């Protein structure tokens, strides 16, 4: 890790109560069942190390976006059985993250036992980074552990502010491996280095795209954001996604790429539809030739091949953002093909880092998780780290 941050291996937790910030912001179905427990599983090694040492674990997390007060649908009580299944043991639950019940249950916790606190975001003080609220949480544990990489870019009470209350504060294994894997791409990547950017909005990714131009050999752009490029080049894009205020930016970006010798690769064809629907009529056209009232929802077959060739020649690959509306079966071929090419390049020795919620979801959905080098659990956090920002959640752990 670049800052002087220690991990859980630097401590023996025997007799200690570890207050662990985890990211248990998992998806729930309408019956409040956890539909994907990846984030819970990701925290298990850290929790188990602490329990094995003879310590106890107090877990704190947010879930969803409550409006600053208790809301049943965002209660962490819904995930208790999923956490128990992941850990293979019973845990206790406090129906408030601070206050009498939480203090008592934390105080009674014995070696090897686990307590889960209610949703931190039931207090607006959490997102406000309130120091008094952080101090109340801090009283529950002896050591602070942050294993919530996904929220490390936020200076919230439980992710950053709280650390000042502890002399012993360390990163969990997940946090550490996220940073180590990101640093493989940030440091001295083996070349050719290819970044694949997709997804809906350029606005969210301007900083990372600019930063990548300084680093990469190839910058592939697909997904909804590519239509703004096609429009800027004078093409017709019908009703495809357009960020009209970014037309100048993309032209400048293309100039910059040329000046820096970066190979900027844009789609050459696109799958179009007459409606934003899985059952819409569809067709394939060359880029910039989308008829009125049609929209581009995926990269076309020629583009899949073009992107694939570049990916297969790469030694380092960073992928963020889907190539199309991969949630709909009719428009998932581009994203699926890219996942396949990245997996193949990885088999041939490339290092591949998949970042961000939607690309990670796509890789999971298509079954390639084990065939790429690392799938990050962090969306915004990974991008901010790659932009070169110091994440508040990491900075707070510095010794
Ligand atoms: P982002 O959060 O910016 O990474 O965007 C991810 C979302 O972009 C996914 O939900 C995709 O369905 C969506 N997306 C990708 N390509 C397109 C497209 N051509 N048109 C509309 N949405 C798209």
mmCIF file of C-alpha atoms and ligand atoms in Angstrom:
data_model
loop_
_atom_site.group_PDB
_atom_site.id
_atom_site.type_symbol
_atom_site.label_atom_id
_atom_site.label_comp_id
_atom_site.label_asym_id
_atom_site.label_seq_id
_atom_site.Cartn_x
_atom_site.Cartn_y
_atom_site.Cartn_z
ATOM 1 C CA UNK A 1 0.000 0.000 0.000
ATOM 2 C CA UNK A 2 1.318 3.447 -0.849
ATOM 3 C CA UNK A 3 0.509 5.102 2.501
ATOM 4 C CA UNK A 4 1.813 3.605 5.711
ATOM 5 C CA UNK A 5 -1.232 1.443 6.320
ATOM 6 C CA UNK A 6 -1.068 -1.841 8.213
ATOM 7 C CA UNK A 7 -3.349 -4.784 7.694
ATOM 8 C CA UNK A 8 -5.040 -7.155 10.151
ATOM 9 C CA UNK A 9 -2.015 -9.476 10.109
ATOM 10 C CA UNK A 10 -0.063 -6.838 12.042
ATOM 11 C CA UNK A 11 -2.218 -7.411 15.130
ATOM 12 C CA UNK A 12 -3.181 -10.263 17.417
ATOM 13 C CA UNK A 13 -6.838 -9.768 18.242
ATOM 14 C CA UNK A 14 -6.947 -12.115 21.264
ATOM 15 C CA UNK A 15 -9.261 -10.593 23.859
ATOM 16 C CA UNK A 16 -9.945 -7.594 21.603
ATOM 17 C CA UNK A 17 -13.198 -6.290 20.225
ATOM 18 C CA UNK A 18 -12.669 -5.319 16.595
ATOM 19 C CA UNK A 19 -15.070 -2.729 15.231
ATOM 20 C CA UNK A 20 -15.110 -3.562 11.521
ATOM 21 C CA UNK A 21 -16.535 -1.304 8.799
ATOM 22 C CA UNK A 22 -17.720 -3.712 6.139
ATOM 23 C CA UNK A 23 -19.624 -3.113 2.917
ATOM 24 C CA UNK A 24 -22.744 -5.244 3.285
ATOM 25 C CA UNK A 25 -24.703 -3.080 0.868
ATOM 26 C CA UNK A 26 -26.102 -6.178 -0.843
ATOM 27 C CA UNK A 27 -29.062 -6.496 -3.221
ATOM 28 C CA UNK A 28 -32.300 -7.819 -1.662
ATOM 29 C CA UNK A 29 -35.364 -9.185 -3.461
ATOM 30 C CA UNK A 30 -38.970 -8.307 -2.625
ATOM 31 C CA UNK A 31 -38.929 -10.894 0.187
ATOM 32 C CA UNK A 32 -35.793 -9.273 1.663
ATOM 33 C CA UNK A 33 -33.652 -12.237 0.679
ATOM 34 C CA UNK A 34 -30.058 -11.505 -0.303
ATOM 35 C CA UNK A 35 -29.783 -12.169 -4.057
ATOM 36 C CA UNK A 36 -25.986 -11.798 -4.312
ATOM 37 C CA UNK A 37 -23.807 -12.273 -1.228
ATOM 38 C CA UNK A 38 -20.483 -11.448 -2.925
ATOM 39 C CA UNK A 39 -19.888 -8.478 -0.625
ATOM 40 C CA UNK A 40 -20.585 -10.527 2.500
ATOM 41 C CA UNK A 41 -18.275 -13.326 1.322
ATOM 42 C CA UNK A 42 -15.596 -10.749 0.561
ATOM 43 C CA UNK A 43 -15.416 -9.729 4.245
ATOM 44 C CA UNK A 44 -15.281 -13.278 5.642
ATOM 45 C CA UNK A 45 -11.458 -13.750 5.630
ATOM 46 C CA UNK A 46 -10.933 -10.610 7.725
ATOM 47 C CA UNK A 47 -13.666 -11.515 10.208
ATOM 48 C CA UNK A 48 -12.362 -15.063 10.519
ATOM 49 C CA UNK A 49 -8.787 -13.990 11.150
ATOM 50 C CA UNK A 50 -10.020 -11.867 14.064
ATOM 51 C CA UNK A 51 -12.212 -14.623 15.502
ATOM 52 C CA UNK A 52 -9.435 -17.219 15.102
ATOM 53 C CA UNK A 53 -7.074 -14.995 17.088
ATOM 54 C CA UNK A 54 -9.599 -15.099 19.936
ATOM 55 C CA UNK A 55 -11.091 -11.695 19.280
ATOM 56 C CA UNK A 56 -14.682 -10.690 18.689
ATOM 57 C CA UNK A 57 -16.146 -8.817 15.743
ATOM 58 C CA UNK A 58 -18.599 -5.932 15.710
ATOM 59 C CA UNK A 59 -19.750 -5.397 12.138
ATOM 60 C CA UNK A 60 -21.077 -2.082 10.888
ATOM 61 C CA UNK A 61 -22.352 -1.219 7.425
ATOM 62 C CA UNK A 62 -24.814 0.801 5.426
ATOM 63 C CA UNK A 63 -27.537 -0.708 3.245
ATOM 64 C CA UNK A 64 -29.282 1.185 0.470
ATOM 65 C CA UNK A 65 -30.106 4.853 0.669
ATOM 66 C CA UNK A 66 -32.352 5.522 3.669
ATOM 67 C CA UNK A 67 -33.327 9.123 4.124
ATOM 68 C CA UNK A 68 -31.563 9.629 7.444
ATOM 69 C CA UNK A 69 -33.979 7.702 9.695
ATOM 70 C CA UNK A 70 -34.985 4.058 10.259
ATOM 71 C CA UNK A 71 -36.748 2.373 7.322
ATOM 72 C CA UNK A 72 -37.666 -1.290 7.665
ATOM 73 C CA UNK A 73 -36.753 -2.188 4.091
ATOM 74 C CA UNK A 74 -33.186 -1.033 4.689
ATOM 75 C CA UNK A 75 -32.774 -2.839 8.014
ATOM 76 C CA UNK A 76 -29.687 -5.020 8.286
ATOM 77 C CA UNK A 77 -31.802 -7.535 10.209
ATOM 78 C CA UNK A 78 -32.760 -8.862 6.760
ATOM 79 C CA UNK A 79 -29.191 -10.011 6.122
ATOM 80 C CA UNK A 80 -28.497 -11.710 9.485
ATOM 81 C CA UNK A 81 -29.095 -15.219 8.133
ATOM 82 C CA UNK A 82 -26.956 -14.546 5.050
ATOM 83 C CA UNK A 83 -24.089 -13.378 7.295
ATOM 84 C CA UNK A 84 -24.571 -16.462 9.508
ATOM 85 C CA UNK A 85 -24.449 -18.709 6.450
ATOM 86 C CA UNK A 86 -21.288 -17.038 5.171
ATOM 87 C CA UNK A 87 -19.530 -17.278 8.554
ATOM 88 C CA UNK A 88 -20.929 -20.677 9.506
ATOM 89 C CA UNK A 89 -21.991 -19.483 12.956
ATOM 90 C CA UNK A 90 -24.776 -17.649 14.775
ATOM 91 C CA UNK A 91 -24.395 -13.904 15.216
ATOM 92 C CA UNK A 92 -26.249 -11.349 17.326
ATOM 93 C CA UNK A 93 -27.906 -8.196 16.054
ATOM 94 C CA UNK A 94 -28.378 -4.757 17.638
ATOM 95 C CA UNK A 95 -31.428 -2.884 16.369
ATOM 96 C CA UNK A 96 -29.599 0.443 16.572
ATOM 97 C CA UNK A 97 -25.955 1.097 15.691
ATOM 98 C CA UNK A 98 -25.413 3.275 18.787
ATOM 99 C CA UNK A 99 -27.174 3.562 22.155
ATOM 100 C CA UNK A 100 -27.832 1.249 25.102
ATOM 101 C CA UNK A 101 -28.619 -1.993 23.269
ATOM 102 C CA UNK A 102 -25.551 -1.775 21.026
ATOM 103 C CA UNK A 103 -23.287 -0.929 24.007
ATOM 104 C CA UNK A 104 -24.621 -3.820 26.084
ATOM 105 C CA UNK A 105 -24.407 -6.363 23.297
ATOM 106 C CA UNK A 106 -20.900 -5.194 22.397
ATOM 107 C CA UNK A 107 -19.793 -5.383 26.048
ATOM 108 C CA UNK A 108 -21.167 -8.918 26.422
ATOM 109 C CA UNK A 109 -19.485 -10.204 23.286
ATOM 110 C CA UNK A 110 -17.142 -13.119 24.023
ATOM 111 C CA UNK A 111 -14.130 -14.403 22.103
ATOM 112 C CA UNK A 112 -15.134 -15.793 18.707
ATOM 113 C CA UNK A 113 -18.513 -14.021 18.745
ATOM 114 C CA UNK A 114 -19.983 -11.624 16.196
ATOM 115 C CA UNK A 115 -22.383 -8.704 16.544
ATOM 116 C CA UNK A 116 -23.982 -6.955 13.572
ATOM 117 C CA UNK A 117 -25.147 -3.362 14.091
ATOM 118 C CA UNK A 118 -28.187 -1.804 12.433
ATOM 119 C CA UNK A 119 -27.775 0.342 9.310
ATOM 120 C CA UNK A 120 -25.396 3.252 9.926
ATOM 121 C CA UNK A 121 -27.279 5.444 7.473
ATOM 122 C CA UNK A 122 -30.327 5.504 9.721
ATOM 123 C CA UNK A 123 -28.401 8.474 11.124
ATOM 124 C CA UNK A 124 -27.748 11.371 8.781
ATOM 125 C CA UNK A 125 -24.639 11.953 10.906
ATOM 126 C CA UNK A 126 -23.041 8.974 9.151
ATOM 127 C CA UNK A 127 -22.874 10.569 5.708
ATOM 128 C CA UNK A 128 -22.241 14.004 7.231
ATOM 129 C CA UNK A 129 -19.082 12.629 8.814
ATOM 130 C CA UNK A 130 -20.223 13.770 12.257
ATOM 131 C CA UNK A 131 -17.412 13.428 14.825
ATOM 132 C CA UNK A 132 -19.702 13.013 17.862
ATOM 133 C CA UNK A 133 -21.583 10.175 16.139
ATOM 134 C CA UNK A 134 -18.267 8.580 15.137
ATOM 135 C CA UNK A 135 -17.093 8.791 18.771
ATOM 136 C CA UNK A 136 -20.234 6.966 19.941
ATOM 137 C CA UNK A 137 -19.593 4.164 17.455
ATOM 138 C CA UNK A 138 -15.930 4.056 18.418
ATOM 139 C CA UNK A 139 -16.792 3.314 22.073
ATOM 140 C CA UNK A 140 -18.062 -0.114 20.994
ATOM 141 C CA UNK A 141 -14.647 -1.522 20.002
ATOM 142 C CA UNK A 142 -10.957 -1.575 20.958
ATOM 143 C CA UNK A 143 -9.503 -1.747 17.451
ATOM 144 C CA UNK A 144 -10.832 -0.213 14.218
ATOM 145 C CA UNK A 145 -10.715 -2.273 11.036
ATOM 146 C CA UNK A 146 -11.814 -0.917 7.669
ATOM 147 C CA UNK A 147 -12.633 -3.571 5.081
ATOM 148 C CA UNK A 148 -15.181 -1.521 3.130
ATOM 149 C CA UNK A 149 -13.275 -0.604 -0.022
ATOM 150 C CA UNK A 150 -16.537 0.241 -1.822
ATOM 151 C CA UNK A 151 -17.102 3.238 0.479
ATOM 152 C CA UNK A 152 -13.457 4.195 1.032
ATOM 153 C CA UNK A 153 -13.869 7.223 -1.242
ATOM 154 C CA UNK A 154 -16.356 8.717 1.212
ATOM 155 C CA UNK A 155 -15.312 10.686 4.286
ATOM 156 C CA UNK A 156 -18.208 9.343 6.320
ATOM 157 C CA UNK A 157 -18.307 8.885 10.099
ATOM 158 C CA UNK A 158 -17.717 5.119 10.021
ATOM 159 C CA UNK A 159 -15.362 5.039 7.033
ATOM 160 C CA UNK A 160 -12.886 7.762 7.945
ATOM 161 C CA UNK A 161 -13.786 10.156 10.783
ATOM 162 C CA UNK A 162 -14.018 7.361 13.358
ATOM 163 C CA UNK A 163 -10.366 6.334 12.940
ATOM 164 C CA UNK A 164 -9.112 9.297 14.991
ATOM 165 C CA UNK A 165 -10.620 7.636 18.079
ATOM 166 C CA UNK A 166 -8.339 4.610 17.843
ATOM 167 C CA UNK A 167 -4.642 4.066 18.397
ATOM 168 C CA UNK A 168 -4.941 0.710 16.622
ATOM 169 C CA UNK A 169 -6.491 0.969 13.161
ATOM 170 C CA UNK A 170 -5.847 -1.399 10.283
ATOM 171 C CA UNK A 171 -7.070 -2.393 6.835
ATOM 172 C CA UNK A 172 -8.912 -5.659 6.296
ATOM 173 C CA UNK A 173 -7.779 -8.197 3.702
ATOM 174 C CA UNK A 174 -10.331 -7.057 1.126
ATOM 175 C CA UNK A 175 -9.256 -3.427 1.401
ATOM 176 C CA UNK A 176 -5.656 -4.493 1.086
ATOM 177 C CA UNK A 177 -6.132 -6.705 -1.956
ATOM 178 C CA UNK A 178 -8.240 -4.074 -3.706
ATOM 179 C CA UNK A 179 -5.421 -1.540 -3.288
ATOM 180 C CA UNK A 180 -2.698 -4.005 -4.233
ATOM 181 C CA UNK A 181 -4.498 -5.035 -7.417
ATOM 182 C CA UNK A 182 -5.286 -1.453 -8.403
ATOM 183 C CA UNK A 183 -1.640 -0.563 -7.841
ATOM 184 C CA UNK A 184 -0.563 -3.256 -10.319
ATOM 185 C CA UNK A 185 -2.313 -1.218 -12.996
ATOM 186 C CA UNK A 186 -1.414 2.185 -11.562
ATOM 187 C CA UNK A 187 2.286 1.521 -11.092
ATOM 188 C CA UNK A 188 4.299 0.048 -13.919
ATOM 189 C CA UNK A 189 1.854 -1.952 -15.989
ATOM 190 C CA UNK A 190 3.168 -4.423 -18.512
ATOM 191 C CA UNK A 191 2.487 -3.248 -22.049
ATOM 192 C CA UNK A 192 0.493 -3.020 -24.183
ATOM 193 C CA UNK A 193 -1.871 -1.563 -21.560
ATOM 194 C CA UNK A 194 -5.483 -1.310 -22.695
ATOM 195 C CA UNK A 195 -8.311 0.442 -20.880
ATOM 196 C CA UNK A 196 -11.864 -0.407 -21.882
ATOM 197 C CA UNK A 197 -14.407 2.181 -20.860
ATOM 198 C CA UNK A 198 -18.141 1.813 -21.279
ATOM 199 C CA UNK A 199 -21.372 2.523 -19.495
ATOM 200 C CA UNK A 200 -23.876 5.278 -19.753
ATOM 201 C CA UNK A 201 -22.213 8.544 -18.794
ATOM 202 C CA UNK A 202 -19.024 10.304 -19.794
ATOM 203 C CA UNK A 203 -19.571 12.927 -17.101
ATOM 204 C CA UNK A 204 -18.886 10.365 -14.350
ATOM 205 C CA UNK A 205 -15.679 9.208 -15.996
ATOM 206 C CA UNK A 206 -14.023 12.344 -17.369
ATOM 207 C CA UNK A 207 -11.251 12.439 -14.779
ATOM 208 C CA UNK A 208 -10.383 8.792 -15.098
ATOM 209 C CA UNK A 209 -10.418 8.954 -18.916
ATOM 210 C CA UNK A 210 -8.076 11.960 -18.858
ATOM 211 C CA UNK A 211 -5.789 10.235 -16.402
ATOM 212 C CA UNK A 212 -5.806 7.032 -18.454
ATOM 213 C CA UNK A 213 -4.652 8.946 -21.522
ATOM 214 C CA UNK A 214 -1.379 9.588 -19.680
ATOM 215 C CA UNK A 215 -0.909 5.883 -19.080
ATOM 216 C CA UNK A 216 -2.441 3.572 -21.617
ATOM 217 C CA UNK A 217 -1.440 2.398 -25.071
ATOM 218 C CA UNK A 218 -5.016 1.681 -26.147
ATOM 219 C CA UNK A 219 -8.223 3.318 -24.973
ATOM 220 C CA UNK A 220 -11.333 1.467 -26.095
ATOM 221 C CA UNK A 221 -14.623 3.309 -25.719
ATOM 222 C CA UNK A 222 -17.951 1.505 -25.995
ATOM 223 C CA UNK A 223 -21.380 1.598 -24.396
ATOM 224 C CA UNK A 224 -23.778 4.516 -24.232
ATOM 225 C CA UNK A 225 -20.955 7.021 -23.946
ATOM 226 C CA UNK A 226 -19.647 6.189 -27.433
ATOM 227 C CA UNK A 227 -22.615 7.883 -29.149
ATOM 228 C CA UNK A 228 -21.468 11.297 -27.966
ATOM 229 C CA UNK A 229 -18.188 10.584 -29.786
ATOM 230 C CA UNK A 230 -20.072 9.507 -32.926
ATOM 231 C CA UNK A 231 -22.168 12.682 -32.800
ATOM 232 C CA UNK A 232 -19.094 14.879 -32.264
ATOM 233 C CA UNK A 233 -17.607 13.346 -35.411
ATOM 234 C CA UNK A 234 -20.662 14.465 -37.365
ATOM 235 C CA UNK A 235 -22.582 11.175 -37.317
ATOM 236 C CA UNK A 236 -26.311 10.590 -36.891
ATOM 237 C CA UNK A 237 -27.141 8.863 -33.633
ATOM 238 C CA UNK A 238 -30.959 8.927 -33.617
ATOM 239 C CA UNK A 239 -32.260 8.791 -30.060
ATOM 240 C CA UNK A 240 -29.127 7.155 -28.600
ATOM 241 C CA UNK A 241 -27.678 8.476 -25.349
ATOM 242 C CA UNK A 242 -26.102 11.881 -25.917
ATOM 243 C CA UNK A 243 -24.311 14.232 -23.558
ATOM 244 C CA UNK A 244 -24.574 17.380 -25.631
ATOM 245 C CA UNK A 245 -22.424 19.365 -23.189
ATOM 246 C CA UNK A 246 -19.559 16.912 -23.678
ATOM 247 C CA UNK A 247 -19.209 17.230 -27.461
ATOM 248 C CA UNK A 248 -16.258 19.634 -27.178
ATOM 249 C CA UNK A 249 -14.663 17.514 -24.489
ATOM 250 C CA UNK A 250 -14.689 14.386 -26.634
ATOM 251 C CA UNK A 251 -13.195 16.230 -29.627
ATOM 252 C CA UNK A 252 -10.425 17.554 -27.380
ATOM 253 C CA UNK A 253 -9.917 14.083 -26.003
ATOM 254 C CA UNK A 254 -9.492 12.679 -29.494
ATOM 255 C CA UNK A 255 -6.905 15.382 -30.246
ATOM 256 C CA UNK A 256 -5.074 14.681 -27.007
ATOM 257 C CA UNK A 257 -5.013 10.960 -27.693
ATOM 258 C CA UNK A 258 -3.495 11.608 -31.105
ATOM 259 C CA UNK A 259 -0.879 13.961 -29.654
ATOM 260 C CA UNK A 260 0.099 11.409 -27.021
ATOM 261 C CA UNK A 261 0.191 8.488 -29.433
ATOM 262 C CA UNK A 262 -2.647 6.706 -27.631
ATOM 263 C CA UNK A 263 -4.707 4.460 -29.843
ATOM 264 C CA UNK A 264 -8.303 5.622 -29.193
ATOM 265 C CA UNK A 265 -10.613 2.936 -30.502
ATOM 266 C CA UNK A 266 -14.293 3.656 -31.045
ATOM 267 C CA UNK A 267 -17.096 1.382 -32.265
ATOM 268 C CA UNK A 268 -17.403 0.976 -36.041
ATOM 269 C CA UNK A 269 -20.907 -0.486 -35.990
ATOM 270 C CA UNK A 270 -23.807 -0.639 -33.570
ATOM 271 C CA UNK A 271 -26.873 -2.691 -32.738
ATOM 272 C CA UNK A 272 -29.885 -0.404 -32.959
ATOM 273 C CA UNK A 273 -33.439 -0.773 -31.660
ATOM 274 C CA UNK A 274 -36.685 1.112 -32.201
ATOM 275 C CA UNK A 275 -37.458 1.047 -28.474
ATOM 276 C CA UNK A 276 -35.592 0.705 -25.157
ATOM 277 C CA UNK A 277 -36.911 -2.814 -24.729
ATOM 278 C CA UNK A 278 -35.674 -6.382 -24.945
ATOM 279 C CA UNK A 279 -38.367 -7.164 -27.511
ATOM 280 C CA UNK A 280 -37.831 -4.087 -29.712
ATOM 281 C CA UNK A 281 -37.134 -4.468 -33.432
ATOM 282 C CA UNK A 282 -33.395 -4.446 -33.991
ATOM 283 C CA UNK A 283 -30.835 -4.079 -36.738
ATOM 284 C CA UNK A 284 -27.106 -3.411 -37.181
ATOM 285 C CA UNK A 285 -25.762 -0.244 -38.835
ATOM 286 C CA UNK A 286 -22.375 1.414 -39.287
ATOM 287 C CA UNK A 287 -21.425 3.993 -36.683
ATOM 288 C CA UNK A 288 -22.946 7.412 -37.199
ATOM 289 C CA UNK A 289 -25.664 6.027 -39.470
ATOM 290 C CA UNK A 290 -28.467 5.552 -36.976
ATOM 291 C CA UNK A 291 -31.877 6.498 -38.440
ATOM 292 C CA UNK A 292 -34.165 8.948 -36.636
ATOM 293 C CA UNK A 293 -36.190 7.351 -33.820
ATOM 294 C CA UNK A 294 -33.745 4.428 -33.477
ATOM 295 C CA UNK A 295 -31.207 4.110 -30.689
ATOM 296 C CA UNK A 296 -27.895 2.298 -30.318
ATOM 297 C CA UNK A 297 -28.009 -0.229 -27.493
ATOM 298 C CA UNK A 298 -24.926 -2.396 -28.074
ATOM 299 C CA UNK A 299 -21.710 -2.545 -30.073
ATOM 300 C CA UNK A 300 -22.036 -4.381 -33.383
ATOM 301 C CA UNK A 301 -20.259 -7.568 -34.590
ATOM 302 C CA UNK A 302 -17.432 -5.738 -36.436
ATOM 303 C CA UNK A 303 -16.730 -3.732 -33.302
ATOM 304 C CA UNK A 304 -16.647 -6.868 -31.155
ATOM 305 C CA UNK A 305 -13.972 -8.251 -33.449
ATOM 306 C CA UNK A 306 -12.025 -4.970 -33.581
ATOM 307 C CA UNK A 307 -12.020 -4.564 -29.794
ATOM 308 C CA UNK A 308 -11.245 -8.262 -29.340
ATOM 309 C CA UNK A 309 -8.100 -8.073 -31.463
ATOM 310 C CA UNK A 310 -6.723 -5.226 -29.348
ATOM 311 C CA UNK A 311 -7.655 -6.968 -26.094
ATOM 312 C CA UNK A 312 -5.950 -10.202 -27.112
ATOM 313 C CA UNK A 313 -2.701 -8.341 -27.812
ATOM 314 C CA UNK A 314 -2.746 -6.627 -24.392
ATOM 315 C CA UNK A 315 -0.693 -7.485 -21.331
ATOM 316 C CA UNK A 316 -2.572 -5.239 -18.889
ATOM 317 C CA UNK A 317 -6.328 -4.629 -19.107
ATOM 318 C CA UNK A 318 -8.570 -2.334 -17.094
ATOM 319 C CA UNK A 319 -12.277 -2.641 -17.835
ATOM 320 C CA UNK A 320 -14.945 -0.341 -16.484
ATOM 321 C CA UNK A 321 -18.474 -0.137 -17.838
ATOM 322 C CA UNK A 322 -20.586 -2.370 -20.102
ATOM 323 C CA UNK A 323 -20.571 -2.150 -23.915
ATOM 324 C CA UNK A 324 -24.356 -1.996 -24.130
ATOM 325 C CA UNK A 325 -27.542 -2.578 -22.202
ATOM 326 C CA UNK A 326 -26.275 -5.944 -20.954
ATOM 327 C CA UNK A 327 -29.218 -6.308 -18.560
ATOM 328 C CA UNK A 328 -31.380 -7.080 -21.626
ATOM 329 C CA UNK A 329 -30.579 -10.332 -23.393
ATOM 330 C CA UNK A 330 -31.054 -8.798 -26.832
ATOM 331 C CA UNK A 331 -28.285 -6.276 -26.182
ATOM 332 C CA UNK A 332 -25.771 -8.234 -24.099
ATOM 333 C CA UNK A 333 -23.639 -9.709 -26.890
ATOM 334 C CA UNK A 334 -21.080 -6.897 -26.919
ATOM 335 C CA UNK A 335 -20.463 -6.986 -23.171
ATOM 336 C CA UNK A 336 -20.382 -10.782 -23.181
ATOM 337 C CA UNK A 337 -17.875 -10.868 -26.049
ATOM 338 C CA UNK A 338 -15.595 -8.408 -24.242
ATOM 339 C CA UNK A 339 -15.751 -10.544 -21.081
ATOM 340 C CA UNK A 340 -14.752 -13.548 -23.188
ATOM 341 C CA UNK A 341 -11.844 -11.721 -24.826
ATOM 342 C CA UNK A 342 -10.604 -10.406 -21.469
ATOM 343 C CA UNK A 343 -10.749 -13.945 -20.068
ATOM 344 C CA UNK A 344 -8.831 -15.273 -23.070
ATOM 345 C CA UNK A 345 -6.174 -12.559 -22.780
ATOM 346 C CA UNK A 346 -5.859 -13.431 -19.074
ATOM 347 C CA UNK A 347 -5.334 -17.094 -19.921
ATOM 348 C CA UNK A 348 -2.484 -15.967 -22.172
ATOM 349 C CA UNK A 349 -0.811 -14.118 -19.318
ATOM 350 C CA UNK A 350 -2.391 -10.659 -19.232
ATOM 351 C CA UNK A 351 -3.309 -9.010 -15.918
ATOM 352 C CA UNK A 352 -6.977 -7.988 -16.028
ATOM 353 C CA UNK A 353 -8.697 -5.746 -13.509
ATOM 354 C CA UNK A 354 -12.463 -5.448 -13.714
ATOM 355 C CA UNK A 355 -13.698 -2.383 -11.921
ATOM 356 C CA UNK A 356 -17.000 -1.033 -10.963
ATOM 357 C CA UNK A 357 -20.471 -2.205 -10.186
ATOM 358 C CA UNK A 358 -21.821 -2.824 -13.672
ATOM 359 C CA UNK A 359 -18.777 -4.418 -15.268
ATOM 360 C CA UNK A 360 -18.313 -6.619 -12.198
ATOM 361 C CA UNK A 361 -22.010 -7.556 -12.375
ATOM 362 C CA UNK A 362 -21.635 -8.397 -16.075
ATOM 363 C CA UNK A 363 -18.550 -10.543 -15.512
ATOM 364 C CA UNK A 364 -20.379 -12.375 -12.706
ATOM 365 C CA UNK A 365 -23.527 -12.776 -14.755
ATOM 366 C CA UNK A 366 -21.692 -14.283 -17.706
ATOM 367 C CA UNK A 367 -19.624 -16.552 -15.448
ATOM 368 C CA UNK A 368 -16.131 -15.132 -16.059
ATOM 369 C CA UNK A 369 -15.289 -14.071 -12.494
ATOM 370 C CA UNK A 370 -12.707 -16.822 -12.048
ATOM 371 C CA UNK A 371 -11.193 -16.276 -15.474
ATOM 372 C CA UNK A 372 -10.020 -12.698 -14.967
ATOM 373 C CA UNK A 373 -7.237 -11.561 -12.636
ATOM 374 C CA UNK A 374 -9.271 -9.455 -10.210
ATOM 375 C CA UNK A 375 -12.840 -8.228 -9.950
ATOM 376 C CA UNK A 376 -13.015 -5.133 -7.791
ATOM 377 C CA UNK A 377 -15.908 -4.688 -5.366
ATOM 378 C CA UNK A 378 -15.576 -0.928 -5.656
ATOM 379 C CA UNK A 379 -17.102 1.218 -8.388
ATOM 380 C CA UNK A 380 -16.566 4.869 -7.506
ATOM 381 C CA UNK A 381 -13.829 4.016 -5.008
ATOM 382 C CA UNK A 382 -11.751 2.195 -7.612
ATOM 383 C CA UNK A 383 -12.161 4.986 -10.161
ATOM 384 C CA UNK A 384 -11.176 7.654 -7.638
ATOM 385 C CA UNK A 385 -8.163 5.614 -6.611
ATOM 386 C CA UNK A 386 -7.189 5.215 -10.281
ATOM 387 C CA UNK A 387 -7.626 8.972 -10.770
ATOM 388 C CA UNK A 388 -4.817 9.344 -8.250
ATOM 389 C CA UNK A 389 -6.922 10.646 -5.370
ATOM 390 C CA UNK A 390 -6.101 9.559 -1.840
ATOM 391 C CA UNK A 391 -9.192 7.767 -0.546
ATOM 392 C CA UNK A 392 -10.339 9.185 2.824
ATOM 393 C CA UNK A 393 -11.023 5.669 4.127
ATOM 394 C CA UNK A 394 -7.441 4.677 3.405
ATOM 395 C CA UNK A 395 -5.825 7.926 4.539
ATOM 396 C CA UNK A 396 -7.604 7.565 7.911
ATOM 397 C CA UNK A 397 -5.764 4.287 8.513
ATOM 398 C CA UNK A 398 -2.302 5.784 8.007
ATOM 399 C CA UNK A 399 -0.074 5.167 11.058
HETATM 400 P P1 LIG B 1 -22.434 3.320 -15.825
HETATM 401 O O1 LIG B 1 -23.100 3.320 -14.489
HETATM 402 O O2 LIG B 1 -22.156 4.680 -16.380
HETATM 403 O O3 LIG B 1 -21.225 2.396 -15.879
HETATM 404 O O4 LIG B 1 -23.501 2.718 -16.838
HETATM 405 C C1 LIG B 1 -23.982 1.426 -16.761
HETATM 406 C C2 LIG B 1 -25.284 1.341 -17.467
HETATM 407 O O5 LIG B 1 -25.119 1.815 -18.785
HETATM 408 C C3 LIG B 1 -25.868 -0.038 -17.576
HETATM 409 O O6 LIG B 1 -27.036 -0.109 -16.817
HETATM 410 C C4 LIG B 1 -26.168 -0.193 -19.057
HETATM 411 O O7 LIG B 1 -27.449 -0.736 -19.316
HETATM 412 C C5 LIG B 1 -26.125 1.228 -19.559
HETATM 413 N N1 LIG B 1 -25.796 1.320 -20.993
HETATM 414 C C6 LIG B 1 -24.725 0.814 -21.618
HETATM 415 N N2 LIG B 1 -24.804 1.063 -22.937
HETATM 416 C C7 LIG B 1 -25.955 1.729 -23.149
HETATM 417 C C8 LIG B 1 -26.585 2.255 -24.313
HETATM 418 N N3 LIG B 1 -26.046 2.107 -25.520
HETATM 419 N N4 LIG B 1 -27.759 2.889 -24.138
HETATM 420 C C9 LIG B 1 -28.314 3.029 -22.926
HETATM 421 N N5 LIG B 1 -27.749 2.555 -21.793
HETATM 422 C C10 LIG B 1 -26.586 1.909 -21.913
#
